[in-house]
């Protein structure tokens, strides 16, 4: 299989008149964790949402350039967005479980794709929960409400929900910013586990988190991709002065 | 200074702000007491009149038996044949039967319209439709009644003819159901729309990000998340259907016996029975309408309690 999952060429994004991303060029490798860092409003979340076309939902959002997923430009007219989103899952900033049982939360995605066989669904639910390191905690109340879980458990449920689709990529938009340190640690361990099977792209506010969990780090500033390199290099010998200023905490 | 210290006002409040706060709270409390006391006054008044037929001998006619009143299948009325044989059992059933079908019609239409306005329609069309729904809700019931007797009765009359049924000028269960469905539709639509709009967009996005289509998201996630509010819409819709009088009287046909289950039979509801001839009668025939009013209040109260109970069961997140 090709080693590069996403190839982004000269991506510009506008919210009406306001330009939020400027000529982004980037490659994202398979089975790696790529962290997107930068100060608030730098465009990292916007960039992330380009990858599964969630920006389509925002009115007045326009995009030029290419976002190639497995060699195909996802912004081509003929591209199947539904299919893209089953291959590129997403975990949001705030845990957003559906108001239904844990089981139904996980089975929701597969059901939407027409899977009805109960045995298959049972299997998917169990596997996904296990992979998201949640199964042991919830196995006795799997038909219970997802809303009764703690914040950290809810977020892992959302990860399990994404895994249930067997995606190639999981996008994470500050998945731990609403969680306490212990829940955060669990999610980070989980990310470490998941990268064997999935490509993970994570937006994070915390540079320590980026340093702890990612292989590659991309630094955004004012809608521009300033530097993109292995995490080690970014944090020890950044090439760009702005990156150095940011990671040493001089601004942001 | 001595005088100031002894001032009880000074003792009670430490500052002017506290005093103002106290008076404002008292003012609110008085408003609340006034508005809630109206309910008590109304209930007491209706009860006082409504209980008369059961405890007095009604100027020699004899008192009405409560049990046969509640379960009765015939409503004898009019000054021509005064008697104590009044029964509302069939009218209670008629009322619930009609309200149920009215809800059955307007619930799906209302909820789907609400979904369209809140989620699917372009902004301008949504704004336009919202205004239309508000206007519909503001139309007085007598206008619905006129529309009903002018248009719906004719429609039902002709419709019945197709089946070879000679309906009584269209006055029927079907006409009543249609008029009521029309009347509660705006209530249900407006309230459902608010409920649907207040569903958190994060949940919707979560669904879309899983590769669900917009339609799947709307039906499986949005409606599910809004179900508590939609249920409230249904409760208020039923409340309006049970309590509607003017329009119903014009199309129901005011049957004196029943219950009427056939769609082309004439019917009567608690409200239409109360309204019919209220101003042209005296004595027991007048007082008994207050008894019907009491029955109506009890019916509405019980229905609301039941629906609220059901709402709690449904509102609980657990689906299975």
Coordinates of C-alpha atoms in Angstrom, one line a residue:
Chain A
X1 CA 0.0 0.0 0.0
X2 CA 1.1 3.5 -0.7
X3 CA 2.9 5.1 2.2
X4 CA 1.3 8.5 2.0
X5 CA -2.3 8.8 3.0
X6 CA -2.9 12.5 2.4
X7 CA -1.2 14.8 0.0
X8 CA -2.2 18.4 0.3
X9 CA -1.2 20.8 -2.5
X10 CA -1.6 24.5 -2.3
X11 CA -4.7 24.5 -0.2
X12 CA -6.4 27.8 0.4
X13 CA -9.5 28.2 2.4
X14 CA -11.8 31.2 2.7
X15 CA -14.7 32.0 5.1
X16 CA -16.5 34.5 2.8
X17 CA -13.9 37.3 2.5
X18 CA -11.6 36.0 5.2
X19 CA -8.8 33.8 4.2
X20 CA -8.1 31.2 6.9
X21 CA -5.5 29.0 5.2
X22 CA -2.7 30.1 2.9
X23 CA -1.2 27.7 0.3
X24 CA -0.7 24.6 2.5
X25 CA 1.5 21.9 1.2
X26 CA 1.8 18.8 3.3
X27 CA 2.1 15.0 3.2
X28 CA 0.8 12.8 5.8
X29 CA 2.2 9.3 6.2
X30 CA 0.4 6.1 7.0
X31 CA 0.4 4.7 10.5
X32 CA 1.9 7.7 12.0
X33 CA 0.6 10.2 14.5
X34 CA 0.7 13.7 13.1
X35 CA 0.2 16.6 15.6
X36 CA -1.1 20.0 14.4
X37 CA 0.0 22.7 16.8
X38 CA -0.2 26.5 16.9
X39 CA -2.0 29.3 18.7
X40 CA -5.8 29.7 18.8
X41 CA -7.2 30.8 15.4
X42 CA -4.2 29.7 13.5
X43 CA -6.2 27.4 11.2
X44 CA -5.2 24.0 12.5
X45 CA -8.8 22.8 13.2
X46 CA -9.9 24.3 9.9
X47 CA -7.2 22.4 8.2
X48 CA -8.2 19.2 10.0
X49 CA -11.8 19.6 8.9
X50 CA -10.7 19.9 5.2
X51 CA -9.5 16.3 5.4
X52 CA -13.0 14.8 5.8
X53 CA -14.8 17.7 4.2
X54 CA -16.6 18.7 7.4
X55 CA -16.0 22.3 6.2
X56 CA -18.7 21.7 3.7
X57 CA -21.2 22.2 6.5
X58 CA -20.0 25.8 7.1
X59 CA -21.8 28.3 5.0
X60 CA -19.6 30.6 2.9
X61 CA -16.6 28.3 3.1
X62 CA -14.6 28.1 -0.1
X63 CA -11.6 26.0 -0.9
X64 CA -9.0 26.0 -3.7
X65 CA -6.2 23.5 -4.2
X66 CA -6.0 19.8 -3.8
X67 CA -6.5 17.4 -0.9
X68 CA -5.6 14.0 -2.2
X69 CA -6.7 11.0 -0.1
X70 CA -5.1 7.8 -1.5
X71 CA -4.1 9.7 -4.6
X72 CA -7.7 11.0 -5.3
X73 CA -8.6 14.6 -4.8
X74 CA -11.5 14.7 -2.3
X75 CA -12.7 18.0 -3.6
X76 CA -13.4 16.7 -7.0
X77 CA -17.1 17.1 -7.9
X78 CA -17.5 13.4 -8.4
X79 CA -15.9 12.4 -5.1
X80 CA -18.2 10.5 -2.7
X81 CA -18.2 12.4 0.6
X82 CA -20.1 9.7 2.5
X83 CA -17.4 7.2 1.5
X84 CA -14.7 9.6 2.5
X85 CA -16.1 10.1 5.9
X86 CA -16.4 6.3 6.5
X87 CA -12.7 6.1 5.6
X88 CA -11.6 9.2 7.5
X89 CA -13.2 9.2 11.0
X90 CA -13.3 12.1 13.3
X91 CA -13.3 12.7 17.1
X92 CA -14.4 16.1 18.3
X93 CA -13.3 18.5 21.0
X94 CA -16.2 17.9 23.3
X95 CA -17.4 14.3 23.6
X96 CA -20.6 14.0 21.6
X97 CA -22.2 10.7 22.2
X98 CA -25.7 10.2 20.7
X99 CA -28.5 10.1 23.3
X100 CA -28.9 6.4 23.0
X101 CA -27.3 3.2 24.4
X102 CA -23.6 2.5 24.3
X103 CA -24.3 -0.4 21.9
X104 CA -26.4 1.8 19.6
X105 CA -23.8 4.5 19.5
X106 CA -21.2 2.1 18.1
X107 CA -23.6 0.3 15.9
X108 CA -24.9 3.6 14.5
X109 CA -22.3 4.1 11.8
X110 CA -22.3 0.5 10.5
X111 CA -26.2 0.6 10.5
X112 CA -26.1 3.7 8.4
X113 CA -24.1 1.7 5.9
X114 CA -26.8 -0.9 5.8
X115 CA -25.4 -3.5 8.1
X116 CA -28.3 -5.2 9.9
X117 CA -27.1 -8.6 10.9
X118 CA -27.2 -8.6 14.7
X119 CA -24.3 -11.0 15.0
X120 CA -22.1 -8.8 12.8
X121 CA -23.1 -5.7 14.8
X122 CA -22.5 -7.4 18.1
X123 CA -19.1 -8.3 16.9
X124 CA -18.3 -4.8 15.7
X125 CA -19.4 -3.3 18.9
X126 CA -17.3 -5.6 21.0
X127 CA -14.2 -5.2 18.9
X128 CA -14.5 -1.4 18.7
X129 CA -15.0 -1.1 22.4
X130 CA -12.1 -3.4 23.1
X131 CA -9.8 -1.4 20.7
X132 CA -10.9 1.8 22.4
X133 CA -10.0 0.3 25.8
X134 CA -13.5 0.8 27.0
X135 CA -14.9 -2.7 26.9
X136 CA -13.9 -3.8 30.4
X137 CA -15.4 -0.7 32.0
X138 CA -18.8 -0.9 30.2
X139 CA -19.3 -4.6 29.3
X140 CA -22.0 -5.0 31.9
X141 CA -24.0 -2.0 30.9
X142 CA -23.6 -2.0 27.1
X143 CA -27.3 -1.4 26.6
X144 CA -27.3 1.4 29.1
X145 CA -27.2 5.0 28.2
X146 CA -24.1 6.5 26.8
X147 CA -24.9 9.7 28.6
X148 CA -24.2 8.1 31.9
X149 CA -20.5 7.6 31.1
X150 CA -17.9 10.0 32.5
X151 CA -16.4 12.5 30.1
X152 CA -13.3 10.5 29.5
X153 CA -15.3 7.4 28.8
X154 CA -17.6 9.3 26.5
X155 CA -14.6 10.4 24.5
X156 CA -13.3 6.9 24.3
X157 CA -16.8 5.8 23.2
X158 CA -16.5 8.4 20.4
X159 CA -13.2 6.9 19.4
X160 CA -14.8 3.5 19.5
X161 CA -17.6 4.8 17.3
X162 CA -15.1 6.0 14.8
X163 CA -13.2 2.7 14.9
X164 CA -16.4 0.8 14.2
X165 CA -16.3 2.1 10.7
X166 CA -12.8 0.6 10.2
X167 CA -11.4 3.8 8.9
X168 CA -7.9 4.3 7.6
X169 CA -7.5 7.7 9.3
X170 CA -8.8 9.1 12.5
X171 CA -8.9 12.9 12.8
X172 CA -8.9 14.2 16.4
X173 CA -9.8 17.8 17.1
X174 CA -8.3 18.6 20.6
X175 CA -9.8 15.4 21.9
X176 CA -8.6 15.9 25.5
X177 CA -9.2 19.6 26.0
X178 CA -12.4 18.9 27.9
X179 CA -11.0 16.1 30.0
X180 CA -9.1 15.8 33.3
X181 CA -5.4 14.7 33.4
X182 CA -6.1 11.1 34.1
X183 CA -8.7 10.7 31.3
X184 CA -6.3 12.6 29.1
X185 CA -3.5 10.1 29.9
X186 CA -5.8 7.2 29.0
X187 CA -6.7 8.7 25.6
X188 CA -3.0 9.3 24.9
X189 CA -2.2 5.7 25.7
X190 CA -5.0 4.7 23.4
X191 CA -3.6 6.9 20.6
X192 CA -0.3 5.2 21.0
X193 CA -2.0 1.8 20.7
X194 CA -4.1 2.8 17.7
X195 CA -1.3 4.1 15.5
X196 CA -0.3 0.5 14.7
X197 CA -3.5 0.2 12.7
X198 CA -4.6 3.7 11.9
X199 CA -3.2 7.0 10.7
X200 CA -4.0 9.6 13.3
X201 CA -4.0 13.4 12.8
X202 CA -4.5 15.3 16.0
X203 CA -5.0 18.9 16.7
X204 CA -3.7 19.9 20.1
X205 CA -3.3 23.0 22.2
X206 CA -0.8 21.3 24.4
X207 CA 2.8 21.1 23.2
X208 CA 3.7 18.5 25.8
X209 CA 0.9 16.3 24.4
X210 CA 2.3 16.8 20.8
X211 CA 5.7 15.9 22.1
X212 CA 4.5 12.8 24.0
X213 CA 2.3 11.2 21.4
X214 CA 3.2 12.3 17.9
X215 CA 5.7 11.2 15.3
X216 CA 5.3 14.3 13.1
X217 CA 4.4 17.8 14.1
X218 CA 3.1 20.6 12.0
X219 CA 3.2 24.1 13.3
X220 CA 0.6 26.5 12.0
X221 CA 0.6 30.3 12.4
X222 CA -2.0 32.7 11.0
X223 CA -3.2 30.2 8.5
X224 CA 0.3 29.3 7.2
X225 CA 2.0 26.1 7.7
X226 CA 5.3 27.3 9.1
X227 CA 7.1 24.0 9.7
X228 CA 6.4 20.3 9.4
X229 CA 8.9 17.8 10.5
X230 CA 9.5 14.9 12.8
X231 CA 8.4 15.8 16.3
X232 CA 11.9 15.3 17.6
X233 CA 13.3 17.9 15.3
X234 CA 10.5 20.4 15.8
X235 CA 11.0 20.3 19.5
X236 CA 14.8 20.2 19.6
X237 CA 16.1 22.0 16.6
X238 CA 13.4 23.8 14.8
X239 CA 14.5 25.4 11.6
X240 CA 12.2 28.4 11.7
X241 CA 12.6 31.2 14.3
X242 CA 8.8 31.4 14.7
X243 CA 8.5 27.7 15.6
X244 CA 11.3 28.1 18.1
X245 CA 9.5 31.1 19.7
X246 CA 6.3 29.2 19.9
X247 CA 7.6 25.9 21.4
X248 CA 9.7 27.8 23.9
X249 CA 6.6 29.6 25.0
X250 CA 7.6 33.1 23.9
X251 CA 4.1 33.6 22.4
X252 CA 0.9 31.8 21.8
Chain B
X1 CA -28.6 58.5 65.4
X2 CA -30.6 56.9 68.1
X3 CA -33.7 57.2 66.1
X4 CA -32.2 55.7 63.1
X5 CA -31.0 52.6 64.9
X6 CA -34.5 52.0 66.3
X7 CA -36.0 52.2 62.8
X8 CA -37.3 48.6 62.1
X9 CA -36.5 49.1 58.5
X10 CA -32.9 49.7 59.3
X11 CA -32.9 46.6 61.5
X12 CA -34.3 44.4 58.9
X13 CA -32.2 45.4 55.9
X14 CA -28.5 46.1 55.9
X15 CA -28.6 48.1 52.8
X16 CA -30.9 49.8 50.3
X17 CA -30.1 47.1 47.8
X18 CA -31.3 44.4 50.1
X19 CA -34.5 46.3 50.8
X20 CA -35.2 46.7 47.1
X21 CA -34.5 43.0 46.5
X22 CA -37.0 42.1 49.2
X23 CA -39.7 44.3 47.8
X24 CA -39.2 43.0 44.2
X25 CA -39.3 39.4 45.4
X26 CA -42.5 40.2 47.3
X27 CA -44.0 41.8 44.2
X28 CA -43.3 38.7 42.2
X29 CA -44.8 36.5 44.8
X30 CA -48.0 38.5 44.8
X31 CA -48.2 38.3 41.0
X32 CA -47.8 34.5 41.3
X33 CA -50.5 34.3 43.9
X34 CA -52.9 36.4 41.9
X35 CA -52.5 34.3 38.8
X36 CA -52.7 31.0 40.5
X37 CA -55.7 32.0 42.6
X38 CA -57.6 32.5 39.3
X39 CA -57.4 28.8 38.7
X40 CA -58.8 28.2 42.2
X41 CA -61.6 30.7 41.7
X42 CA -62.6 29.2 38.4
X43 CA -62.5 25.6 39.6
X44 CA -64.5 26.5 42.7
X45 CA -67.1 28.4 40.7
X46 CA -67.5 25.6 38.1
X47 CA -67.6 23.0 40.8
X48 CA -70.2 24.9 42.8
X49 CA -72.5 25.1 39.7
X50 CA -71.6 21.7 38.4
X51 CA -72.3 19.8 41.5
X52 CA -75.9 21.1 41.8
X53 CA -77.6 18.6 39.5
X54 CA -76.2 15.8 41.7
X55 CA -77.1 17.1 45.2
X56 CA -80.3 19.0 44.7
X57 CA -83.7 17.7 43.4
X58 CA -83.5 20.3 40.5
X59 CA -86.9 21.8 41.1
X60 CA -88.7 18.5 41.3
X61 CA -87.1 16.8 38.4
X62 CA -84.9 14.7 40.7
X63 CA -81.2 14.5 41.2
X64 CA -78.8 13.2 38.6
X65 CA -77.1 9.9 39.4
X66 CA -73.3 10.5 39.2
X67 CA -72.5 7.0 38.0
X68 CA -75.1 7.0 35.2
X69 CA -73.9 10.5 34.3
X70 CA -70.3 9.4 33.9
X71 CA -71.1 6.2 32.0
X72 CA -74.3 7.2 30.2
X73 CA -74.8 6.7 26.5
X74 CA -77.6 9.2 26.0
X75 CA -77.8 12.9 26.5
X76 CA -81.4 14.0 26.9
X77 CA -81.7 17.7 26.8
X78 CA -83.8 20.7 25.9
X79 CA -86.5 22.4 27.9
X80 CA -89.1 20.3 26.0
X81 CA -88.4 17.1 27.7
X82 CA -86.8 18.0 31.0
X83 CA -85.4 15.0 32.8
X84 CA -82.5 14.0 35.0
X85 CA -81.2 11.6 32.4
X86 CA -78.0 13.1 31.3
X87 CA -75.0 10.9 30.3
X88 CA -71.6 11.9 29.2
X89 CA -69.8 8.6 29.0
X90 CA -70.2 8.4 25.2
X91 CA -69.1 12.1 24.9
X92 CA -65.9 11.4 26.8
X93 CA -65.1 8.6 24.5
X94 CA -66.0 10.7 21.4
X95 CA -63.7 13.5 22.7
X96 CA -60.8 11.2 23.2
X97 CA -61.4 9.3 20.0
X98 CA -61.5 12.5 17.9
X99 CA -58.5 14.0 19.6
X100 CA -56.5 10.8 19.0
X101 CA -57.2 10.9 15.3
X102 CA -56.5 14.6 15.0
X103 CA -53.2 14.0 16.7
X104 CA -52.5 11.0 14.4
X105 CA -52.9 13.3 11.4
X106 CA -51.1 16.4 12.6
X107 CA -48.2 14.8 14.4
X108 CA -46.4 13.3 11.4
X109 CA -47.2 16.3 9.2
X110 CA -46.2 18.8 11.9
X111 CA -43.0 17.1 12.9
X112 CA -41.9 16.6 9.3
X113 CA -42.7 20.2 8.5
X114 CA -40.7 21.3 11.5
X115 CA -37.8 19.2 10.4
X116 CA -38.0 20.7 7.0
X117 CA -38.1 24.3 8.4
X118 CA -35.3 23.7 10.9
X119 CA -32.9 21.6 8.9
X120 CA -33.6 21.3 5.3
X121 CA -35.2 24.5 3.9
X122 CA -33.0 27.3 2.7
X123 CA -32.9 30.2 5.1
X124 CA -35.4 32.4 3.3
X125 CA -38.0 29.7 2.7
X126 CA -37.6 28.6 6.3
X127 CA -38.2 32.2 7.5
X128 CA -41.3 32.4 5.3
X129 CA -42.7 29.1 6.5
X130 CA -42.1 30.0 10.1
X131 CA -44.2 33.1 9.6
X132 CA -46.9 31.1 7.9
X133 CA -47.0 28.7 10.9
X134 CA -47.2 31.6 13.3
X135 CA -50.0 33.1 11.3
X136 CA -51.9 29.8 11.3
X137 CA -51.5 29.6 15.1
X138 CA -52.9 33.1 15.4
X139 CA -56.1 32.5 13.4
X140 CA -59.1 32.5 15.8
X141 CA -60.9 29.2 16.2
X142 CA -64.2 30.6 14.9
X143 CA -62.5 31.2 11.6
X144 CA -61.3 27.6 11.5
X145 CA -64.9 26.7 12.3
X146 CA -66.3 28.8 9.4
X147 CA -63.7 27.2 7.1
X148 CA -64.7 23.8 8.4
X149 CA -68.4 24.3 7.9
X150 CA -67.9 26.0 4.5
X151 CA -65.3 23.8 2.9
X152 CA -64.6 20.7 5.0
X153 CA -68.3 19.8 5.5
X154 CA -68.9 20.0 1.7
X155 CA -65.8 17.9 1.1
X156 CA -66.8 15.2 3.7
X157 CA -70.4 15.2 2.3
X158 CA -69.2 14.5 -1.2
X159 CA -66.6 12.1 0.0
X160 CA -69.2 10.1 1.9
X161 CA -71.3 10.0 -1.2
X162 CA -68.6 8.1 -3.0
X163 CA -69.1 5.3 -0.5
X164 CA -72.8 5.6 -0.9
X165 CA -73.3 7.1 2.5
X166 CA -75.7 9.9 3.2
X167 CA -73.9 11.9 5.8
X168 CA -75.8 14.6 7.8
X169 CA -74.6 17.5 5.7
X170 CA -71.0 16.4 6.3
X171 CA -71.3 16.9 10.0
X172 CA -69.3 14.0 11.2
X173 CA -66.4 12.5 13.1
X174 CA -64.3 12.9 10.0
X175 CA -65.0 16.6 9.6
X176 CA -64.3 17.2 13.3
X177 CA -61.0 15.3 13.1
X178 CA -60.0 17.3 10.1
X179 CA -60.8 20.7 11.6
X180 CA -59.0 19.8 14.8
X181 CA -56.0 18.4 13.0
X182 CA -55.8 21.6 11.1
X183 CA -56.1 23.7 14.3
X184 CA -53.4 21.8 16.3
X185 CA -51.0 21.6 13.4
X186 CA -49.4 25.0 13.9
X187 CA -48.9 24.4 17.6
X188 CA -47.2 21.1 17.0
X189 CA -45.1 22.4 14.1
X190 CA -43.9 25.5 16.0
X191 CA -43.0 23.6 19.2
X192 CA -41.3 20.8 17.3
X193 CA -39.4 23.2 15.3
X194 CA -38.0 24.9 18.4
X195 CA -37.1 21.4 19.8
X196 CA -35.4 20.4 16.6
X197 CA -33.5 23.6 16.3
X198 CA -32.1 23.3 19.9
X199 CA -30.4 20.0 19.2
X200 CA -26.7 20.5 19.6
X201 CA -25.0 20.8 16.3
X202 CA -22.0 18.7 17.7
X203 CA -24.2 15.7 17.8
X204 CA -25.3 16.2 14.2
X205 CA -21.7 16.7 13.1
X206 CA -20.8 13.5 15.0
X207 CA -23.3 11.6 12.9
X208 CA -22.2 13.2 9.6
X209 CA -18.6 12.5 10.4
X210 CA -19.4 8.9 10.6
X211 CA -20.5 8.9 7.0
X212 CA -24.3 9.1 7.7
X213 CA -26.2 11.0 5.1
X214 CA -28.1 14.2 6.0
X215 CA -31.4 12.3 5.9
X216 CA -30.1 9.5 8.1
X217 CA -28.8 12.1 10.5
X218 CA -32.1 14.0 10.6
X219 CA -34.3 11.0 11.2
X220 CA -32.0 8.9 13.5
X221 CA -30.2 11.6 15.5
X222 CA -32.0 14.9 15.3
X223 CA -35.5 13.6 15.9
X224 CA -34.2 11.3 18.6
X225 CA -32.5 14.1 20.4
X226 CA -35.5 16.4 20.1
X227 CA -38.1 13.8 21.1
X228 CA -38.7 15.2 24.5
X229 CA -39.6 18.6 23.0
X230 CA -41.7 16.9 20.3
X231 CA -43.6 15.1 23.0
X232 CA -44.3 18.4 24.7
X233 CA -45.7 19.6 21.4
X234 CA -48.0 16.6 21.3
X235 CA -49.1 17.2 24.8
X236 CA -50.0 20.8 24.1
X237 CA -51.7 19.7 20.8
X238 CA -53.9 17.2 22.7
X239 CA -54.7 19.9 25.2
X240 CA -55.9 22.2 22.5
X241 CA -57.8 19.4 20.7
X242 CA -59.6 18.4 23.9
X243 CA -60.5 22.0 24.8
X244 CA -61.5 23.4 21.4
X245 CA -65.2 24.3 21.4
X246 CA -66.3 26.8 18.8
X247 CA -65.0 25.2 15.6
X248 CA -65.9 21.8 16.8
X249 CA -69.5 22.7 17.5
X250 CA -69.9 23.9 13.9
X251 CA -68.9 20.6 12.3
X252 CA -69.6 17.8 14.8
X253 CA -73.3 17.5 14.3
X254 CA -73.9 17.3 18.1
X255 CA -75.0 13.8 18.4
X256 CA -77.2 13.1 21.5
X257 CA -76.2 9.5 21.8
X258 CA -73.2 7.4 21.0
X259 CA -70.3 6.8 21.1
X260 CA -69.7 7.5 17.4
X261 CA -66.9 5.5 15.9
X262 CA -67.9 5.6 12.3
X263 CA -66.2 8.3 10.4
X264 CA -69.3 9.6 8.8
X265 CA -71.5 9.5 11.9
X266 CA -72.4 12.7 13.7
X267 CA -70.6 13.2 17.0
X268 CA -70.3 15.5 19.9
X269 CA -67.5 16.5 22.2
X270 CA -67.5 17.7 25.8
X271 CA -66.9 21.2 24.7
X272 CA -69.5 21.2 21.9
X273 CA -72.1 19.8 24.3
X274 CA -71.3 22.5 26.8
X275 CA -71.6 25.2 24.2
X276 CA -74.7 24.0 22.4
X277 CA -77.7 26.1 23.6
X278 CA -75.9 27.3 26.7
X279 CA -77.6 30.7 26.4
X280 CA -81.1 29.4 25.8
X281 CA -81.6 27.2 28.7
X282 CA -82.2 27.3 32.5
X283 CA -82.3 25.1 35.5
X284 CA -80.8 21.6 35.4
X285 CA -80.2 21.8 31.7
X286 CA -78.0 24.9 32.4
X287 CA -76.3 23.6 35.5
X288 CA -75.5 20.2 33.9
X289 CA -73.1 22.0 31.5
X290 CA -71.0 23.0 34.4
X291 CA -70.9 19.4 35.4
X292 CA -69.6 18.6 31.9
X293 CA -67.0 21.3 32.4
X294 CA -65.8 19.6 35.5
X295 CA -65.6 16.3 33.6
X296 CA -63.7 18.1 30.8
X297 CA -61.2 19.4 33.3
X298 CA -60.7 16.0 34.9
X299 CA -60.3 14.5 31.4
X300 CA -57.7 17.1 30.4
X301 CA -55.9 16.7 33.7
X302 CA -55.7 12.9 33.5
X303 CA -54.6 13.0 29.8
X304 CA -51.9 15.4 30.7
X305 CA -50.7 13.3 33.6
X306 CA -50.7 10.2 31.4
X307 CA -48.8 11.9 28.6
X308 CA -46.3 13.4 31.0
X309 CA -45.7 10.0 32.5
X310 CA -45.2 8.6 29.0
X311 CA -42.9 11.5 28.2
X312 CA -40.7 10.7 31.1
X313 CA -40.5 7.1 30.0
X314 CA -39.7 8.1 26.4
X315 CA -37.5 11.0 27.5
X316 CA -35.2 8.6 29.4
X317 CA -32.2 8.2 27.1
X318 CA -32.4 4.4 27.3
X319 CA -33.8 3.3 24.0
X320 CA -33.9 -0.4 24.5

